[in-house]
Amino acid sequence: MSTFKIKKGDTVKVIAGKDKDKEGKVVSVDRKNGKVLVEGVNMITKHEKPSAANQNGGIVQKEAAIDASNVMYVHKGKATRIGFKFENGKKVRFAKSTGDIID
């Protein structure tokens, strides 16, 4: 992907996979692999050894990365596509459904 339309902090909706129709906030974006980490989506069970951060270890629930193509940006409660345009000499994202500028 040349341009990444989803950024950290965006609210997104999952449009494919086992967590379809769930919404959450983007925690991190992996541009190299085209993946995003969404809060409360694609939860996995991981067995962790005891460490300085986690004294007891044990079984931990955490989010796993999901492909960026499987999420859509949520604008005013609806999933929408994102485009780019120049506004006052600056490149900005805009919601294609309404034409509103996102950032």
Short mmCIF file of C-alpha atoms in Angstrom, two decimals:
data_model
loop_
_atom_site.label_atom_id
_atom_site.label_comp_id
_atom_site.label_asym_id
_atom_site.label_seq_id
_atom_site.Cartn_x
_atom_site.Cartn_y
_atom_site.Cartn_z
CA MET A 1 0.00 0.00 0.00
CA SER A 2 1.43 3.34 -1.00
CA THR A 3 -0.78 5.54 1.21
CA PHE A 4 -2.21 4.44 4.51
CA LYS A 5 -5.64 5.90 5.17
CA ILE A 6 -6.10 4.61 8.73
CA LYS A 7 -4.17 6.31 11.54
CA LYS A 8 -3.60 5.64 15.24
CA GLY A 9 -6.55 6.92 17.28
CA ASP A 10 -9.15 6.54 14.49
CA THR A 11 -12.42 4.76 15.23
CA VAL A 12 -12.89 1.90 12.78
CA LYS A 13 -15.45 -0.80 12.00
CA VAL A 14 -14.43 -4.36 11.09
CA ILE A 15 -15.99 -5.32 7.74
CA ALA A 16 -14.68 -8.88 7.36
CA GLY A 17 -13.66 -11.86 9.48
CA LYS A 18 -14.80 -13.36 12.78
CA ASP A 19 -15.23 -9.94 14.43
CA LYS A 20 -17.34 -8.44 11.62
CA ASP A 21 -19.43 -5.35 12.62
CA LYS A 22 -17.38 -4.67 15.78
CA GLU A 23 -16.08 -1.13 16.30
CA GLY A 24 -12.99 0.02 18.15
CA LYS A 25 -10.19 2.51 18.37
CA VAL A 26 -6.92 1.90 16.48
CA VAL A 27 -4.12 1.27 19.00
CA SER A 28 -1.25 0.93 16.51
CA VAL A 29 -0.57 0.77 12.77
CA ASP A 30 2.02 -1.47 11.08
CA ARG A 31 2.63 0.17 7.69
CA LYS A 32 5.22 -2.39 6.58
CA ASN A 33 2.87 -5.38 6.88
CA GLY A 34 -0.42 -3.51 6.29
CA LYS A 35 -1.88 -4.41 9.69
CA VAL A 36 -3.72 -2.49 12.41
CA LEU A 37 -4.31 -3.27 16.08
CA VAL A 38 -7.88 -2.44 17.15
CA GLU A 39 -9.02 -2.18 20.78
CA GLY A 40 -11.20 -5.18 21.77
CA VAL A 41 -11.10 -6.82 18.31
CA ASN A 42 -9.43 -10.12 17.28
CA MET A 43 -8.76 -11.19 20.87
CA ILE A 44 -6.32 -14.07 21.36
CA THR A 45 -5.31 -16.14 24.38
CA LYS A 46 -1.60 -16.07 25.10
CA HIS A 47 0.36 -18.07 27.68
CA GLU A 48 2.97 -15.83 29.31
CA LYS A 49 5.91 -16.72 31.50
CA PRO A 50 6.43 -14.81 34.74
CA SER A 51 8.49 -11.67 34.18
CA ALA A 52 9.29 -8.36 35.85
CA ALA A 53 6.19 -6.77 34.26
CA ASN A 54 3.90 -9.73 34.98
CA GLN A 55 4.94 -11.44 38.25
CA ASN A 56 2.54 -14.39 38.03
CA GLY A 57 2.46 -15.05 34.31
CA GLY A 58 -0.43 -17.24 33.19
CA ILE A 59 -3.07 -16.99 30.49
CA VAL A 60 -3.59 -13.47 29.09
CA GLN A 61 -6.21 -12.12 26.67
CA LYS A 62 -4.86 -9.56 24.19
CA GLU A 63 -5.56 -8.07 20.78
CA ALA A 64 -3.91 -9.45 17.65
CA ALA A 65 -3.27 -7.49 14.46
CA ILE A 66 -5.92 -7.41 11.74
CA ASP A 67 -5.38 -6.59 8.07
CA ALA A 68 -5.99 -2.93 7.24
CA SER A 69 -8.22 -3.91 4.30
CA ASN A 70 -10.68 -5.48 6.77
CA VAL A 71 -11.46 -2.22 8.58
CA MET A 72 -13.31 0.96 7.55
CA TYR A 73 -13.12 4.42 9.09
CA VAL A 74 -16.22 5.44 11.09
CA HIS A 75 -17.42 9.01 10.51
CA LYS A 76 -20.56 10.26 12.33
CA GLY A 77 -21.57 6.69 13.21
CA LYS A 78 -21.27 5.31 9.68
CA ALA A 79 -18.45 3.44 7.96
CA THR A 80 -17.01 5.44 5.07
CA ARG A 81 -14.16 5.38 2.62
CA ILE A 82 -11.36 7.91 2.94
CA GLY A 83 -9.85 10.09 0.24
CA PHE A 84 -7.10 12.67 0.09
CA LYS A 85 -7.28 16.24 -1.20
CA PHE A 86 -5.30 19.44 -0.90
CA GLU A 87 -6.78 22.18 1.26
CA ASN A 88 -4.83 25.47 1.50
CA GLY A 89 -1.70 23.75 0.16
CA LYS A 90 -1.91 20.97 2.75
CA LYS A 91 -2.84 17.33 2.10
CA VAL A 92 -5.84 16.29 4.23
CA ARG A 93 -8.04 13.23 4.60
CA PHE A 94 -11.76 13.51 3.90
CA ALA A 95 -14.79 11.21 4.29
CA LYS A 96 -16.03 10.24 0.82
CA SER A 97 -19.63 9.76 2.00
CA THR A 98 -20.05 13.33 3.32
CA GLY A 99 -17.06 15.23 1.94
CA ASP A 100 -16.14 16.42 5.48
CA ILE A 101 -12.46 16.93 6.29
CA ILE A 102 -11.22 14.46 8.94
CA ASP A 103 -7.93 16.05 9.98
#
